[in-house]
Amino acid sequence: MDDHRSSTQLNPEIIVLGPPTIFVRYEREFCSRFHVLKPWESPLPLAQFLEAHAQNTRAALCGGMFALSAAVLHHLPSLRMVATTSAGLNHIDLLECRRRGISVANAPAIFSADVADLAVGLLLDVLRKISAGNRFVKNGLWPKQGGAYPLGFKLGGKHVGIVGLGSIGLEVAKRLEAFGCTISYHSRKKKPFVSYSFYSNIHELATTSHILILCCALNEETHHMINREVLMALGKEGVIINIARGAVLDEKELVRCLQHGDIAGAGLDVFENEPHVPKELLVLDNAVLSPHCAVFTEESFGDLYELMSGNLEAFFSDKPLLSLVSQDGDM
Amino acid sequence: MDDHRSSTQLNPEIIVLGPPTIFVRYEREFCSRFHVLKPWESPLPLAQFLEAHAQNTRAALCGGMFALSAAVLHHLPSLRMVATTSAGLNHIDLLECRRRGISVANAPAIFSADVADLAVGLLLDVLRKISAGNRFVKNGLWPKQGGAYPLGFKLGGKHVGIVGLGSIGLEVAKRLEAFGCTISYHSRKKKPFVSYSFYSNIHELATTSHILILCCALNEETHHMINREVLMALGKEGVIINIARGAVLDEKELVRCLQHGDIAGAGLDVFENEPHVPKELLVLDNAVLSPHCAVFTEESFGDLYELMSGNLEAFFSDKPLLSLVSQDGDM
């Protein structure tokens, strides 16, 4: 510990929990600005590592998959600030943070445009068979089968139902309006600032939509919200895109509907048990799959690094955090 | 001939030349509304077939790849109307049509939205590695390689140069503005009705653009317009999308630039020698290829069938053609 500290004694100390992908990709940069504790490199269990090395640590960086529970916080008595690389906060015990006087900074909306872009890209791929066409040409089938490549479907004129009209859903809507789609949405509450049709009932939205795009948070209300009934209401020509979380969809029912032609196609960036994908999906031509990479762009990762390191530096300089989460109850 | 006529004697006679894809896909429908002459089903060479069977034929349907030359027209002395399934007209001898009093109807802009959609789909695929991600997941690599999937590039904020700002180019621009791109263009003349930056020099457009999208007609001026110099000006992070015609690009130079990393990627729906694609392209991960299917949607094929059969019926009913080509010189 002393040896480690000596080389970076001028830098403030942070603990990285997870570690989040942004730390893995920007480790050198983080380590040049902070003295970084890396519990995953230690043979000690996390609690013991924290007891041994992090009793004076005042700031932490964590990802959206790390459960920052009251039990973990208990082992970090000096912690006063957490920067999470996610927009969502349901992995953090915010009540306990408030009780301990810990400020939380998150990454709101940095990735909204990228996620919306991937949603549109997956949708265009499903409708226009882009991945399949690429495979067809690259496998040398075009000269053999001539002009017999199957027709796709037009995006313009389609009724698109957006499930969850947060920052991502709004970005999706803006893009699809430019393609000539008609936008409706489902969310907990009607949004006063948009003119899109609101459906309080997901089943009704599916009935009136050609395409459903899932952009909502995963919580008790939305877990398996897209079940068999909703998929059947979407119908034989319906397409579903999921860039939210895998468990918003009942994956088994989705597989069955795709296999039986009860819906036309799906574009999925997220799955219930990542990185494991049901093997039935792997062989379906009407499913386009991507490895939860909706946020994976060089540009946004650069922005996220700047935001996270900027929040940490602001904390150590007693300046206002760049993306402080309001802790007055309604997050 | 008499036998054939007897079953459809109430229907007006048309000759189909090519045949165009729309006829192949809607043959039953065309044959229920018209008495159709099908020269490709006859063992006779075309000229002899026309001499034997089409001396009284007043209307023709042809595709964009059929050369309706003065020589062919010479064998169709009664012809007074041609419906072409293409927007472009460079396969038709318009001067000879005018001399013979033949009206021409085309299919302007029916497919512009579909072609623009595929351009955006190919671009999103190249930038966000959608086909590659689909292959990665479907080949079962995700659980093995974990979160190591490579980063893509953000579309928002990019400078997009559109080459040819006709109906397709304008549709592409409208879509990409919604993604936060900055649009510039190159065309023969500055368009007074748009605010996008105009570049009379393709090399300058490539220098200032991250992405070039080819939407122009193929003619002597545009043949191999995108040569090595233009590709090098686009640069190492540049992406090129071609939904125009293969020969607008120097394909050999493109292959070399992709192989050497002189540009970052390409999305290609068209090739110089379709359906043959240079075998070097087939193995390049930074090229997304599609089998000239930019117009292949069920909806637009339905619209095209309605437009073509509507034009033919209008002609036989002495009504104005639905999409008459003005023959006053400037097409």
Coordinates of N, CA, C and O in Angstrom, one line a residue, chain B residues 186 199-209 225 227-234:
Chain B
H186 N -22.7 17.9 -53.2 CA -22.1 18.3 -54.4 C -23.1 17.9 -55.5 O -23.8 16.9 -55.4
Y199 N -20.8 22.3 -52.6 CA -19.4 22.2 -53.1 C -19.5 21.9 -54.6 O -20.0 20.8 -54.9
S200 N -19.0 22.7 -55.4 CA -18.9 22.4 -56.8 C -17.8 21.4 -57.1 O -17.8 20.7 -58.1
N201 N -16.9 21.2 -56.1 CA -15.7 20.4 -56.3 C -15.8 19.1 -55.4 O -15.9 19.3 -54.2
I202 N -15.9 18.0 -56.0 CA -16.1 16.7 -55.2 C -15.0 16.5 -54.2 O -15.1 16.0 -53.1
H203 N -13.8 16.9 -54.6 CA -12.6 16.7 -53.8 C -12.7 17.6 -52.5 O -12.4 17.1 -51.4
E204 N -13.2 18.8 -52.7 CA -13.3 19.6 -51.5 C -14.4 19.1 -50.6 O -14.3 19.2 -49.3
L205 N -15.5 18.6 -51.2 CA -16.6 18.0 -50.3 C -16.0 16.8 -49.5 O -16.3 16.7 -48.3
A206 N -15.2 16.0 -50.2 CA -14.6 14.8 -49.5 C -13.7 15.2 -48.3 O -13.7 14.6 -47.3
T207 N -12.9 16.3 -48.6 CA -12.0 16.8 -47.6 C -12.7 17.3 -46.3 O -12.3 17.0 -45.2
T208 N -13.9 17.9 -46.5 CA -14.6 18.4 -45.3 C -15.6 17.5 -44.7 O -16.3 17.8 -43.8
S209 N -15.8 16.3 -45.3 CA -16.8 15.3 -44.9 C -16.2 14.2 -44.1 O -15.1 13.7 -44.4
M225 N -16.2 9.0 -60.7 CA -16.0 10.3 -60.0 C -15.3 10.1 -58.7 O -14.5 10.9 -58.3
N227 N -12.7 8.6 -57.2 CA -11.5 7.9 -57.5 C -10.5 7.9 -56.3 O -10.9 8.3 -55.2
R228 N -9.3 7.4 -56.5 CA -8.4 7.3 -55.4 C -8.2 8.7 -54.7 O -8.1 8.7 -53.5
E229 N -8.1 9.8 -55.5 CA -7.8 11.1 -54.8 C -9.0 11.5 -53.9 O -8.8 12.0 -52.8
V230 N -10.2 11.2 -54.4 CA -11.4 11.6 -53.5 C -11.4 10.7 -52.3 O -11.7 11.2 -51.2
L231 N -11.1 9.4 -52.4 CA -11.1 8.5 -51.3 C -10.0 8.9 -50.3 O -10.3 8.9 -49.1
M232 N -8.8 9.3 -50.8 CA -7.8 9.7 -49.9 C -8.2 11.0 -49.2 O -7.8 11.2 -48.0
A233 N -8.9 11.9 -49.9 CA -9.3 13.1 -49.2 C -10.4 12.9 -48.1 O -10.4 13.6 -47.1
L234 N -11.2 11.8 -48.3 CA -12.2 11.5 -47.3 C -11.4 11.0 -46.1 O -11.8 11.4 -44.9

